[in-house]
Coordinates of C-alpha atoms in Angstrom, one line a residue:
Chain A
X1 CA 21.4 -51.1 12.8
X2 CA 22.4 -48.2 14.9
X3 CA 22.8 -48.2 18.4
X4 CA 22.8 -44.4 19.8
X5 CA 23.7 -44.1 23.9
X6 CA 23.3 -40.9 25.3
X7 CA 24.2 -39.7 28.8
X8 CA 24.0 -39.1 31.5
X9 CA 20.6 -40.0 32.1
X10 CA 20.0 -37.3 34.3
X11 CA 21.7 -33.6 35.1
X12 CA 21.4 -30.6 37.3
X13 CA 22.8 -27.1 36.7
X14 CA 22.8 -23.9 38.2
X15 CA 20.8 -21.4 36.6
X16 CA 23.1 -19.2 34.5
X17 CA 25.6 -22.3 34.5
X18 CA 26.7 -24.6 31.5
X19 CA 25.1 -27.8 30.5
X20 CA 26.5 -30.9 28.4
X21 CA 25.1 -33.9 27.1
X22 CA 26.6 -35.9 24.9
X23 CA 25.8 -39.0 22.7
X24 CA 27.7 -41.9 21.0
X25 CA 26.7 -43.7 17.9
X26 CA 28.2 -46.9 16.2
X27 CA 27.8 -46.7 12.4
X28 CA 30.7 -44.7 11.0
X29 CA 28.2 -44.3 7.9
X30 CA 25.6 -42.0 10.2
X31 CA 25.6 -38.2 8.5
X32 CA 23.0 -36.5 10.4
X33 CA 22.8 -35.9 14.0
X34 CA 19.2 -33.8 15.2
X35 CA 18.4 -32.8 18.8
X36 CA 15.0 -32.6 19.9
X37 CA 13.8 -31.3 23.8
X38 CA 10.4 -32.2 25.0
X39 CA 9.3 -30.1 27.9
X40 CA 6.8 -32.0 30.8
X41 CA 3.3 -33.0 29.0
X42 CA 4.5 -31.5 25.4
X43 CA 5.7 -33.1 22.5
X44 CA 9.3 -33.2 21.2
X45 CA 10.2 -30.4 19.1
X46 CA 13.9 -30.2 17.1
X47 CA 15.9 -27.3 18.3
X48 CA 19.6 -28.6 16.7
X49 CA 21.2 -30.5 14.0
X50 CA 24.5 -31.5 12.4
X51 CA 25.2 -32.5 9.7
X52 CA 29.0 -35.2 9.0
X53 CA 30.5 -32.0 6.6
X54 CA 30.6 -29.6 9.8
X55 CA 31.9 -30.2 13.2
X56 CA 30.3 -27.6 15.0
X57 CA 27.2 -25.6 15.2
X58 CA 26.0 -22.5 17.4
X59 CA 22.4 -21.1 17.4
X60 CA 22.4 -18.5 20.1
X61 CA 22.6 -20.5 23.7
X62 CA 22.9 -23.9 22.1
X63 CA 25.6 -25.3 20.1
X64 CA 26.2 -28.9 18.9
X65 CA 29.7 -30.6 18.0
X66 CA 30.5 -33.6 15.8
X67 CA 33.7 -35.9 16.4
X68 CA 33.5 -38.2 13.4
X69 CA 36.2 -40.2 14.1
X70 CA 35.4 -40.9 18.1
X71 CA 31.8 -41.3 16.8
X72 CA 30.2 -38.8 19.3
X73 CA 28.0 -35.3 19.3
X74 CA 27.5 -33.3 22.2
X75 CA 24.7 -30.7 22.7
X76 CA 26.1 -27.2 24.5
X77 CA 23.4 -25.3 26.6
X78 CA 25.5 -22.1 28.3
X79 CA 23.9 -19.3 30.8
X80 CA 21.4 -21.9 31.2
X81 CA 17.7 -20.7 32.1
X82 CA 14.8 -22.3 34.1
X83 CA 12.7 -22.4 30.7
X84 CA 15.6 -25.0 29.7
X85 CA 14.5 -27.6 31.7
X86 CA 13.1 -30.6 29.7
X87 CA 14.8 -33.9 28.5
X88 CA 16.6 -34.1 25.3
X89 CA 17.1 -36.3 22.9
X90 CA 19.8 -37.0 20.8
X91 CA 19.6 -39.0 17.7
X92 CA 21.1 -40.9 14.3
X93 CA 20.4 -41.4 10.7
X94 CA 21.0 -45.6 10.7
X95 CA 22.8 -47.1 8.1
X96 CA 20.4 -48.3 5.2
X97 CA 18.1 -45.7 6.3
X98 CA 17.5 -42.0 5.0
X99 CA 14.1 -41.4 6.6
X100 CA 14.2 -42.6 10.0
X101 CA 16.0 -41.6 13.3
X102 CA 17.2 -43.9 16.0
X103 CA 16.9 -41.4 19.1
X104 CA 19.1 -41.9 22.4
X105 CA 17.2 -42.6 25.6
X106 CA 17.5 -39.2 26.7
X107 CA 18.4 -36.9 29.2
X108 CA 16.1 -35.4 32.3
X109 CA 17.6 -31.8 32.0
X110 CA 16.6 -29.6 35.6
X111 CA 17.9 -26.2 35.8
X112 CA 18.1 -24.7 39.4
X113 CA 17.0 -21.0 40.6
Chain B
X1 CA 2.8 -24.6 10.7
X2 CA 2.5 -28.0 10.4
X3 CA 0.1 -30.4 12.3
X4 CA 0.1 -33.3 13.5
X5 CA -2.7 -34.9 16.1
X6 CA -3.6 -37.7 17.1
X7 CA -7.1 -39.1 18.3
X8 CA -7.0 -39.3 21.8
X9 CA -4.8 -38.2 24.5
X10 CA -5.4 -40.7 26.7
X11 CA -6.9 -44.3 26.7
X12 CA -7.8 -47.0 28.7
X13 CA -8.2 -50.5 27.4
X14 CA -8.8 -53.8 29.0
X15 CA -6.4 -56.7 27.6
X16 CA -7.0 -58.8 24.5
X17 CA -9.0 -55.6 22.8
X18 CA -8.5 -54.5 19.3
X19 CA -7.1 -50.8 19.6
X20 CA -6.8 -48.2 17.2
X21 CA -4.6 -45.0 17.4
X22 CA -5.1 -42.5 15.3
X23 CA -2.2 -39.8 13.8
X24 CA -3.2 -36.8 11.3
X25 CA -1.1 -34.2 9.2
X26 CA -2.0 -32.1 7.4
X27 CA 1.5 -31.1 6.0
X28 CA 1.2 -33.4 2.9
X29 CA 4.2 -35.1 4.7
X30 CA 5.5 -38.5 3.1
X31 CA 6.9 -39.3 5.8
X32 CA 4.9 -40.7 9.2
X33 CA 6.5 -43.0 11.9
X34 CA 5.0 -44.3 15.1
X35 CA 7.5 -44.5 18.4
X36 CA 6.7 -45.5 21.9
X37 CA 7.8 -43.7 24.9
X38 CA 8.9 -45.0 27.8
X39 CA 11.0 -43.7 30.6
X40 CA 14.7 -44.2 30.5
X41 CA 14.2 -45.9 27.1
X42 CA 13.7 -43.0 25.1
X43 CA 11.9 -42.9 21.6
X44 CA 11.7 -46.7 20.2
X45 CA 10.3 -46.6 16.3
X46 CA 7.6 -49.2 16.3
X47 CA 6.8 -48.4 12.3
X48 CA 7.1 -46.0 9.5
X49 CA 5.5 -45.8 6.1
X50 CA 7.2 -42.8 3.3
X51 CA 4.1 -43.5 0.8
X52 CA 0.4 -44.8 1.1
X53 CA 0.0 -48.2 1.3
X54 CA 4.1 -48.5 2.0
X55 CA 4.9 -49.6 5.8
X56 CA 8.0 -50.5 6.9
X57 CA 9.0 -52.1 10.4
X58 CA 11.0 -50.3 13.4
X59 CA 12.7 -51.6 15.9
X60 CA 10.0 -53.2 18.3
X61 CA 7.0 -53.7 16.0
X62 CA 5.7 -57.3 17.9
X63 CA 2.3 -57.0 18.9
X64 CA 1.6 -53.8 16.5
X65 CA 0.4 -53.6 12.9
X66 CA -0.2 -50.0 11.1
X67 CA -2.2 -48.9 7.8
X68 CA -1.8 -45.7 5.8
X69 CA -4.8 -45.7 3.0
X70 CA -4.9 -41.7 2.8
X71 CA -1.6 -39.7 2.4
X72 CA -2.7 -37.5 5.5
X73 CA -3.3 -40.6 8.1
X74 CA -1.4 -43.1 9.5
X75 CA -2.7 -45.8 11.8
X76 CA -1.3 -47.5 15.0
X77 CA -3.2 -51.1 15.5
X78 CA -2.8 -52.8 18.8
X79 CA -4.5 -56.4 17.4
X80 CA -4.7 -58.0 21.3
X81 CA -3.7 -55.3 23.7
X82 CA -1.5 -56.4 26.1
X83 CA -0.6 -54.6 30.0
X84 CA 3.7 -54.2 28.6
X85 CA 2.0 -52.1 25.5
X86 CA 0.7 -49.6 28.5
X87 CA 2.8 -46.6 27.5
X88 CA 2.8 -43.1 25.6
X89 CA 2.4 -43.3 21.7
X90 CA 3.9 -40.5 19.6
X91 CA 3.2 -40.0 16.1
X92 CA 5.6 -38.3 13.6
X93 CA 5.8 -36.7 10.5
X94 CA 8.5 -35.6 7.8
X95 CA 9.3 -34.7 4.5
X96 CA 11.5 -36.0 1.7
X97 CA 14.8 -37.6 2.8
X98 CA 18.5 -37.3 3.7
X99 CA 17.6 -36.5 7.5
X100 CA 15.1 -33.7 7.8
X101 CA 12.7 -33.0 10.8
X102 CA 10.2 -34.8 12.4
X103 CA 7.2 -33.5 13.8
X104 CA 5.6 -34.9 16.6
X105 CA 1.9 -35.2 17.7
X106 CA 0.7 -34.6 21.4
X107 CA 0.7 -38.3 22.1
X108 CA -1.5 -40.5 23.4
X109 CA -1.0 -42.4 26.8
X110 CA -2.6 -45.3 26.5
X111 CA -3.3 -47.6 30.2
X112 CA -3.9 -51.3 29.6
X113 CA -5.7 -53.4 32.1

């Protein structure tokens, strides 16, 4: 199955700095790659996805990029706010599967005043 | 907007008790799946079902069993609670295939004794 490891486990920015987290997953086959933050006491909500055909993707503050061949994503959070403080998860399409997601084991996101 | 609850937000059972979790859309959703939270393991899928009566098993479906008789509801069953299944259940649900979002309930932190 797929094994998704995402890190670091923790990290702490600056307000108005840059954030990066980024994810490895092993099956070559994977084609879509969602990211999903879940603030303190609320559920997990998507707010990014890839898909294998593109290597990068921008939605106002947040981009994601695709390496196929290393086999890693990374989520992009620039000018960084308070309101982005949450953990995110990354997560994988495993091979055999076309429903389900394996999600990484996230990352505790705090953004500093 | 699409829904998803779930019956309780939190719950407190004594071991070796038949417990029930219950997970509502009302999306008309194929999809649902049933993860377990725990901290620095991220989202682990316990089980899925993409039709009613169809169930299929996650990654860490020991000690859980699920039903889906209506379209709308899907079913968490903990047959003989035990203090290691003391965690925060999330429900999910999605439509069609080929990697496409999931929807999360509140979740439902359940404490066993």
């Amino acid at each position: 199955g797929e094994n998704v490891e995402q890190h670091p486990s923790t990290l702490s920015v600056q307000e108005g700095d840059s954030a990066v987290i980024k994810c490895t997953y092993s099956d070559s086959a994977s084609n879509y790659f969602p990211w999903y933050k879940q603030e303190l006491g609320k559920r997990p909500q998507l707010i990014i996805d890839i898909r294998s055909n593109v290597g990068e993707k921008k939605d106002q503050r947040i981009a994601v990029t695709l390496n196929k061949t290393a086999k890693h994503f990374s989520l992009h959070i620039t000018e960084t706010q308070p309101e982005d403080s949450a953990v995110y998860f990354c997560a994988a399409i495993p091979s055999g599967s076309a429903r389900q997601l394996t999600f990484g084991s996230g990352t505790q996101l705090t953004v500093l005043p | 907007d699409v829904k998803v609850t779930q019956s309780s937000r939190y719950l407190v059972k004594r071991t070796g008790e038949k417990v029930f979790l219950e997970c509502v859309q009302d999306m008309d959703h194929e999809n649902m799946f049933w993860y377990r939270q725990d901290p620095g393991l991220g989202l682990r899928l316990i089980y899925f079902s993409y039709d009613v009566k169809m169930k299929e098993k996650g990654d860490i479906p020991e000690g859980y069993s699920v039903s889906r008789e209506k379209k709308e509801r899907f079913s968490l069953i903990l047959e003989s609670a035990s203090t290691n299944q003391t965690s925060m259940y999330l429900c999910a649900s999605s439509v069609g295939l080929a990697g496409t979002e999931q929807f999360f309930g509140p979740g439902t932190r359940l404490t066993v004794l």
